[in-house]
Amino acid sequence: MVTDVQQAAMGMVLFPAGIFAFAATTLFHIYAVISSVGQFDQYKEKKMLWVAIAMFFSFGFAIYYFVPKSRMKGLVVLSFGLLGLVCYITGTMLLPAKEPKFDISPTLLEEVKLTKPDPDRYLQIQQEYQKRFDDMIAEQEKTRRSMQDALNTQNKQAVEDQKRLQQEFENQIRQLIDQKIANPSQPQ
């Protein structure tokens, strides 16, 4: 059993395949006509007129009758054309309809009644979203403050460490100066 999805998938493959076969038929027909036109030299002038008239009214398909070497090409064109036609028609039959088919009866229309929008409900929804937005902004502000507090704490710690290191450095310098004053002859 073929499901609707499989049927639609086959239609989606066959439809473009039919169009491709039509395009291939057209291109091969153009090739066949162009390659076979040079063989008209074998006909007399009066007969050429009828061939030209037949080709004019048959859109070039008469060439497959009048030029014997082109008959095999005509069969290829005919088979591609028929294949394209079959694929195109089958694809369009398998594809789902563009518009859904609804049975809208008067009783169904009476059951479904369109009402005016409720402004109170819209106001309530708007207030809910405003509250969510305000909560989100408050949460972001809280996160920003906690990050700022952490950064300030780190900055204070860094300043204190810098002051401590500076104090230690100054103490070491004073000790070296005191030692130099106490023992001027001692090398460093």
PDB file of C-alpha atoms in Angstrom:
ATOM      1  CA  MET A   1       0.000   0.000   0.000  1.00  0.00           C
ATOM      2  CA  VAL A   2       1.384   3.360  -0.997  1.00  0.00           C
ATOM      3  CA  THR A   3       0.996   6.118   1.571  1.00  0.00           C
ATOM      4  CA  ASP A   4       0.166   9.705   0.713  1.00  0.00           C
ATOM      5  CA  VAL A   5       3.736  10.765   1.480  1.00  0.00           C
ATOM      6  CA  GLN A   6       5.194   8.102  -0.821  1.00  0.00           C
ATOM      7  CA  GLN A   7       2.693   9.038  -3.499  1.00  0.00           C
ATOM      8  CA  ALA A   8       3.633  12.714  -3.202  1.00  0.00           C
ATOM      9  CA  ALA A   9       7.338  11.792  -3.315  1.00  0.00           C
ATOM     10  CA  MET A  10       6.809   9.789  -6.512  1.00  0.00           C
ATOM     11  CA  GLY A  11       4.901  12.721  -7.969  1.00  0.00           C
ATOM     12  CA  MET A  12       7.737  15.067  -7.024  1.00  0.00           C
ATOM     13  CA  VAL A  13      10.154  12.802  -8.921  1.00  0.00           C
ATOM     14  CA  LEU A  14       7.998  12.040 -11.954  1.00  0.00           C
ATOM     15  CA  PHE A  15       6.810  15.607 -12.556  1.00  0.00           C
ATOM     16  CA  PRO A  16      10.320  17.076 -13.072  1.00  0.00           C
ATOM     17  CA  ALA A  17      11.356  13.894 -14.934  1.00  0.00           C
ATOM     18  CA  GLY A  18       8.564  14.543 -17.416  1.00  0.00           C
ATOM     19  CA  ILE A  19       9.654  18.127 -17.878  1.00  0.00           C
ATOM     20  CA  PHE A  20      13.268  16.958 -18.316  1.00  0.00           C
ATOM     21  CA  ALA A  21      12.153  14.407 -20.923  1.00  0.00           C
ATOM     22  CA  PHE A  22      10.263  17.157 -22.777  1.00  0.00           C
ATOM     23  CA  ALA A  23      13.388  19.328 -22.748  1.00  0.00           C
ATOM     24  CA  ALA A  24      15.544  16.419 -23.949  1.00  0.00           C
ATOM     25  CA  THR A  25      13.025  15.705 -26.697  1.00  0.00           C
ATOM     26  CA  THR A  26      13.118  19.306 -27.830  1.00  0.00           C
ATOM     27  CA  LEU A  27      16.910  19.473 -27.843  1.00  0.00           C
ATOM     28  CA  PHE A  28      17.246  16.157 -29.679  1.00  0.00           C
ATOM     29  CA  HIS A  29      14.607  17.233 -32.192  1.00  0.00           C
ATOM     30  CA  ILE A  30      16.541  20.450 -32.871  1.00  0.00           C
ATOM     31  CA  TYR A  31      19.719  18.411 -33.322  1.00  0.00           C
ATOM     32  CA  ALA A  32      17.975  15.978 -35.672  1.00  0.00           C
ATOM     33  CA  VAL A  33      16.452  18.746 -37.784  1.00  0.00           C
ATOM     34  CA  ILE A  34      19.715  20.668 -38.069  1.00  0.00           C
ATOM     35  CA  SER A  35      21.748  17.567 -38.909  1.00  0.00           C
ATOM     36  CA  SER A  36      19.192  16.313 -41.463  1.00  0.00           C
ATOM     37  CA  VAL A  37      18.517  19.530 -43.357  1.00  0.00           C
ATOM     38  CA  GLY A  38      21.704  19.084 -45.353  1.00  0.00           C
ATOM     39  CA  GLN A  39      20.339  15.877 -46.879  1.00  0.00           C
ATOM     40  CA  PHE A  40      17.628  17.769 -48.794  1.00  0.00           C
ATOM     41  CA  ASP A  41      20.001  18.274 -51.704  1.00  0.00           C
ATOM     42  CA  GLN A  42      18.924  14.950 -53.182  1.00  0.00           C
ATOM     43  CA  TYR A  43      15.405  16.191 -53.926  1.00  0.00           C
ATOM     44  CA  LYS A  44      14.288  18.120 -56.993  1.00  0.00           C
ATOM     45  CA  GLU A  45      13.130  21.694 -56.673  1.00  0.00           C
ATOM     46  CA  LYS A  46       9.387  20.975 -56.892  1.00  0.00           C
ATOM     47  CA  LYS A  47       9.551  18.206 -54.320  1.00  0.00           C
ATOM     48  CA  MET A  48      11.582  20.472 -51.971  1.00  0.00           C
ATOM     49  CA  LEU A  49       8.731  22.953 -51.939  1.00  0.00           C
ATOM     50  CA  TRP A  50       6.333  20.331 -50.589  1.00  0.00           C
ATOM     51  CA  VAL A  51       8.888  19.195 -48.022  1.00  0.00           C
ATOM     52  CA  ALA A  52       9.347  22.781 -46.858  1.00  0.00           C
ATOM     53  CA  ILE A  53       5.561  23.252 -46.666  1.00  0.00           C
ATOM     54  CA  ALA A  54       5.149  19.974 -44.742  1.00  0.00           C
ATOM     55  CA  MET A  55       7.922  20.947 -42.327  1.00  0.00           C
ATOM     56  CA  PHE A  56       6.375  24.371 -41.836  1.00  0.00           C
ATOM     57  CA  PHE A  57       2.982  22.950 -40.907  1.00  0.00           C
ATOM     58  CA  SER A  58       4.326  20.025 -38.848  1.00  0.00           C
ATOM     59  CA  PHE A  59       6.869  22.101 -36.903  1.00  0.00           C
ATOM     60  CA  GLY A  60       9.762  20.052 -38.287  1.00  0.00           C
ATOM     61  CA  PHE A  61       8.394  16.558 -37.657  1.00  0.00           C
ATOM     62  CA  ALA A  62       7.987  15.929 -41.410  1.00  0.00           C
ATOM     63  CA  ILE A  63      11.769  15.646 -41.673  1.00  0.00           C
ATOM     64  CA  TYR A  64      11.565  12.172 -40.128  1.00  0.00           C
ATOM     65  CA  TYR A  65       9.362  11.069 -43.044  1.00  0.00           C
ATOM     66  CA  PHE A  66      11.173  12.769 -45.903  1.00  0.00           C
ATOM     67  CA  VAL A  67      14.761  12.009 -44.804  1.00  0.00           C
ATOM     68  CA  PRO A  68      15.257   8.236 -44.470  1.00  0.00           C
ATOM     69  CA  LYS A  69      18.420   8.528 -42.347  1.00  0.00           C
ATOM     70  CA  SER A  70      16.501  10.553 -39.750  1.00  0.00           C
ATOM     71  CA  ARG A  71      13.754   8.013 -39.082  1.00  0.00           C
ATOM     72  CA  MET A  72      15.662   6.419 -36.198  1.00  0.00           C
ATOM     73  CA  LYS A  73      16.096   9.866 -34.667  1.00  0.00           C
ATOM     74  CA  GLY A  74      12.360  10.339 -35.068  1.00  0.00           C
ATOM     75  CA  LEU A  75      11.723   7.188 -33.052  1.00  0.00           C
ATOM     76  CA  VAL A  76      14.021   8.526 -30.306  1.00  0.00           C
ATOM     77  CA  VAL A  77      12.182  11.857 -30.319  1.00  0.00           C
ATOM     78  CA  LEU A  78       8.813  10.067 -30.232  1.00  0.00           C
ATOM     79  CA  SER A  79       9.862   7.759 -27.381  1.00  0.00           C
ATOM     80  CA  PHE A  80      11.307  10.647 -25.322  1.00  0.00           C
ATOM     81  CA  GLY A  81       8.193  12.680 -25.971  1.00  0.00           C
ATOM     82  CA  LEU A  82       5.875   9.860 -24.914  1.00  0.00           C
ATOM     83  CA  LEU A  83       8.010   9.137 -21.844  1.00  0.00           C
ATOM     84  CA  GLY A  84       7.891  12.808 -20.902  1.00  0.00           C
ATOM     85  CA  LEU A  85       4.136  12.915 -21.397  1.00  0.00           C
ATOM     86  CA  VAL A  86       3.576   9.807 -19.277  1.00  0.00           C
ATOM     87  CA  CYS A  87       5.881  11.075 -16.496  1.00  0.00           C
ATOM     88  CA  TYR A  88       4.316  14.528 -16.534  1.00  0.00           C
ATOM     89  CA  ILE A  89       0.722  13.271 -16.388  1.00  0.00           C
ATOM     90  CA  THR A  90       1.537  10.636 -13.747  1.00  0.00           C
ATOM     91  CA  GLY A  91       3.438  13.190 -11.677  1.00  0.00           C
ATOM     92  CA  THR A  92       0.579  15.677 -11.752  1.00  0.00           C
ATOM     93  CA  MET A  93      -1.877  12.946 -10.766  1.00  0.00           C
ATOM     94  CA  LEU A  94       0.294  11.811  -7.831  1.00  0.00           C
ATOM     95  CA  LEU A  95       1.004  15.265  -6.448  1.00  0.00           C
ATOM     96  CA  PRO A  96      -1.467  16.475  -3.835  1.00  0.00           C
ATOM     97  CA  ALA A  97      -3.946  19.174  -4.720  1.00  0.00           C
ATOM     98  CA  LYS A  98      -2.784  22.733  -4.268  1.00  0.00           C
ATOM     99  CA  GLU A  99      -5.871  23.782  -2.330  1.00  0.00           C
ATOM    100  CA  PRO A 100      -7.377  21.616   0.403  1.00  0.00           C
ATOM    101  CA  LYS A 101     -10.856  20.421  -0.312  1.00  0.00           C
ATOM    102  CA  PHE A 102     -13.229  21.528   2.426  1.00  0.00           C
ATOM    103  CA  ASP A 103     -16.896  20.785   2.580  1.00  0.00           C
ATOM    104  CA  ILE A 104     -18.257  24.043   3.927  1.00  0.00           C
ATOM    105  CA  SER A 105     -21.910  23.584   4.528  1.00  0.00           C
ATOM    106  CA  PRO A 106     -24.262  26.217   5.941  1.00  0.00           C
ATOM    107  CA  THR A 107     -24.611  24.266   9.201  1.00  0.00           C
ATOM    108  CA  LEU A 108     -20.839  24.238   9.601  1.00  0.00           C
ATOM    109  CA  LEU A 109     -20.732  27.972   9.039  1.00  0.00           C
ATOM    110  CA  GLU A 110     -23.355  28.462  11.743  1.00  0.00           C
ATOM    111  CA  GLU A 111     -21.294  26.397  14.197  1.00  0.00           C
ATOM    112  CA  VAL A 112     -18.163  28.443  13.624  1.00  0.00           C
ATOM    113  CA  LYS A 113     -18.832  31.988  14.692  1.00  0.00           C
ATOM    114  CA  LEU A 114     -16.281  34.693  14.387  1.00  0.00           C
ATOM    115  CA  THR A 115     -16.113  36.846  17.476  1.00  0.00           C
ATOM    116  CA  LYS A 116     -14.548  40.190  18.091  1.00  0.00           C
ATOM    117  CA  PRO A 117     -11.181  40.150  19.832  1.00  0.00           C
ATOM    118  CA  ASP A 118     -11.386  40.476  23.600  1.00  0.00           C
ATOM    119  CA  PRO A 119      -9.461  43.638  24.562  1.00  0.00           C
ATOM    120  CA  ASP A 120      -9.237  42.571  28.212  1.00  0.00           C
ATOM    121  CA  ARG A 121      -7.545  39.314  27.222  1.00  0.00           C
ATOM    122  CA  TYR A 122      -5.074  41.179  25.005  1.00  0.00           C
ATOM    123  CA  LEU A 123      -4.344  43.594  27.856  1.00  0.00           C
ATOM    124  CA  GLN A 124      -3.790  40.650  30.202  1.00  0.00           C
ATOM    125  CA  ILE A 125      -1.384  39.005  27.739  1.00  0.00           C
ATOM    126  CA  GLN A 126       0.438  42.295  27.251  1.00  0.00           C
ATOM    127  CA  GLN A 127       0.789  42.723  31.030  1.00  0.00           C
ATOM    128  CA  GLU A 128       2.099  39.145  31.372  1.00  0.00           C
ATOM    129  CA  TYR A 129       4.730  39.753  28.717  1.00  0.00           C
ATOM    130  CA  GLN A 130       5.632  43.110  30.275  1.00  0.00           C
ATOM    131  CA  LYS A 131       6.086  41.384  33.651  1.00  0.00           C
ATOM    132  CA  ARG A 132       8.277  38.707  32.053  1.00  0.00           C
ATOM    133  CA  PHE A 133      10.303  41.401  30.341  1.00  0.00           C
ATOM    134  CA  ASP A 134      10.677  43.382  33.575  1.00  0.00           C
ATOM    135  CA  ASP A 135      11.717  40.197  35.432  1.00  0.00           C
ATOM    136  CA  MET A 136      14.267  39.465  32.752  1.00  0.00           C
ATOM    137  CA  ILE A 137      15.664  43.015  32.961  1.00  0.00           C
ATOM    138  CA  ALA A 138      15.792  42.774  36.776  1.00  0.00           C
ATOM    139  CA  GLU A 139      17.627  39.436  36.554  1.00  0.00           C
ATOM    140  CA  GLN A 140      20.121  40.921  34.102  1.00  0.00           C
ATOM    141  CA  GLU A 141      20.633  43.926  36.409  1.00  0.00           C
ATOM    142  CA  LYS A 142      21.144  41.590  39.368  1.00  0.00           C
ATOM    143  CA  THR A 143      23.700  39.575  37.402  1.00  0.00           C
ATOM    144  CA  ARG A 144      25.435  42.773  36.291  1.00  0.00           C
ATOM    145  CA  ARG A 145      25.627  44.036  39.882  1.00  0.00           C
ATOM    146  CA  SER A 146      27.005  40.743  41.179  1.00  0.00           C
ATOM    147  CA  MET A 147      29.612  40.732  38.416  1.00  0.00           C
ATOM    148  CA  GLN A 148      30.461  44.377  39.204  1.00  0.00           C
ATOM    149  CA  ASP A 149      30.764  43.524  42.925  1.00  0.00           C
ATOM    150  CA  ALA A 150      33.049  40.595  42.098  1.00  0.00           C
ATOM    151  CA  LEU A 151      35.131  42.838  39.862  1.00  0.00           C
ATOM    152  CA  ASN A 152      35.308  45.521  42.565  1.00  0.00           C
ATOM    153  CA  THR A 153      36.375  42.911  45.105  1.00  0.00           C
ATOM    154  CA  GLN A 154      39.083  41.686  42.753  1.00  0.00           C
ATOM    155  CA  ASN A 155      40.196  45.256  42.118  1.00  0.00           C
ATOM    156  CA  LYS A 156      40.361  45.985  45.856  1.00  0.00           C
ATOM    157  CA  GLN A 157      42.357  42.800  46.411  1.00  0.00           C
ATOM    158  CA  ALA A 158      44.701  43.741  43.565  1.00  0.00           C
ATOM    159  CA  VAL A 159      45.194  47.250  45.009  1.00  0.00           C
ATOM    160  CA  GLU A 160      45.880  45.815  48.460  1.00  0.00           C
ATOM    161  CA  ASP A 161      48.350  43.288  46.994  1.00  0.00           C
ATOM    162  CA  GLN A 162      50.046  46.068  45.055  1.00  0.00           C
ATOM    163  CA  LYS A 163      50.336  48.221  48.202  1.00  0.00           C
ATOM    164  CA  ARG A 164      51.660  45.266  50.195  1.00  0.00           C
ATOM    165  CA  LEU A 165      54.274  44.454  47.511  1.00  0.00           C
ATOM    166  CA  GLN A 166      55.267  48.112  47.310  1.00  0.00           C
ATOM    167  CA  GLN A 167      55.647  48.258  51.102  1.00  0.00           C
ATOM    168  CA  GLU A 168      57.794  45.092  51.099  1.00  0.00           C
ATOM    169  CA  PHE A 169      59.938  46.514  48.296  1.00  0.00           C
ATOM    170  CA  GLU A 170      60.430  49.780  50.194  1.00  0.00           C
ATOM    171  CA  ASN A 171      61.355  47.831  53.354  1.00  0.00           C
ATOM    172  CA  GLN A 172      63.948  45.805  51.462  1.00  0.00           C
ATOM    173  CA  ILE A 173      65.414  48.971  49.951  1.00  0.00           C
ATOM    174  CA  ARG A 174      65.634  50.576  53.449  1.00  0.00           C
ATOM    175  CA  GLN A 175      67.362  47.489  54.828  1.00  0.00           C
ATOM    176  CA  LEU A 176      69.904  47.552  52.017  1.00  0.00           C
ATOM    177  CA  ILE A 177      70.530  51.271  52.585  1.00  0.00           C
ATOM    178  CA  ASP A 178      70.904  50.709  56.355  1.00  0.00           C
ATOM    179  CA  GLN A 179      73.348  47.859  55.754  1.00  0.00           C
ATOM    180  CA  LYS A 180      75.366  49.990  53.342  1.00  0.00           C
ATOM    181  CA  ILE A 181      75.555  52.801  55.889  1.00  0.00           C
ATOM    182  CA  ALA A 182      76.498  50.436  58.713  1.00  0.00           C
ATOM    183  CA  ASN A 183      79.174  48.570  56.733  1.00  0.00           C
ATOM    184  CA  PRO A 184      80.435  50.832  53.952  1.00  0.00           C
ATOM    185  CA  SER A 185      83.367  48.559  53.071  1.00  0.00           C
ATOM    186  CA  GLN A 186      81.326  45.386  52.545  1.00  0.00           C
ATOM    187  CA  PRO A 187      80.745  44.539  48.852  1.00  0.00           C
ATOM    188  CA  GLN A 188      77.243  43.989  47.644  1.00  0.00           C
TER     189      GLN A 188
END
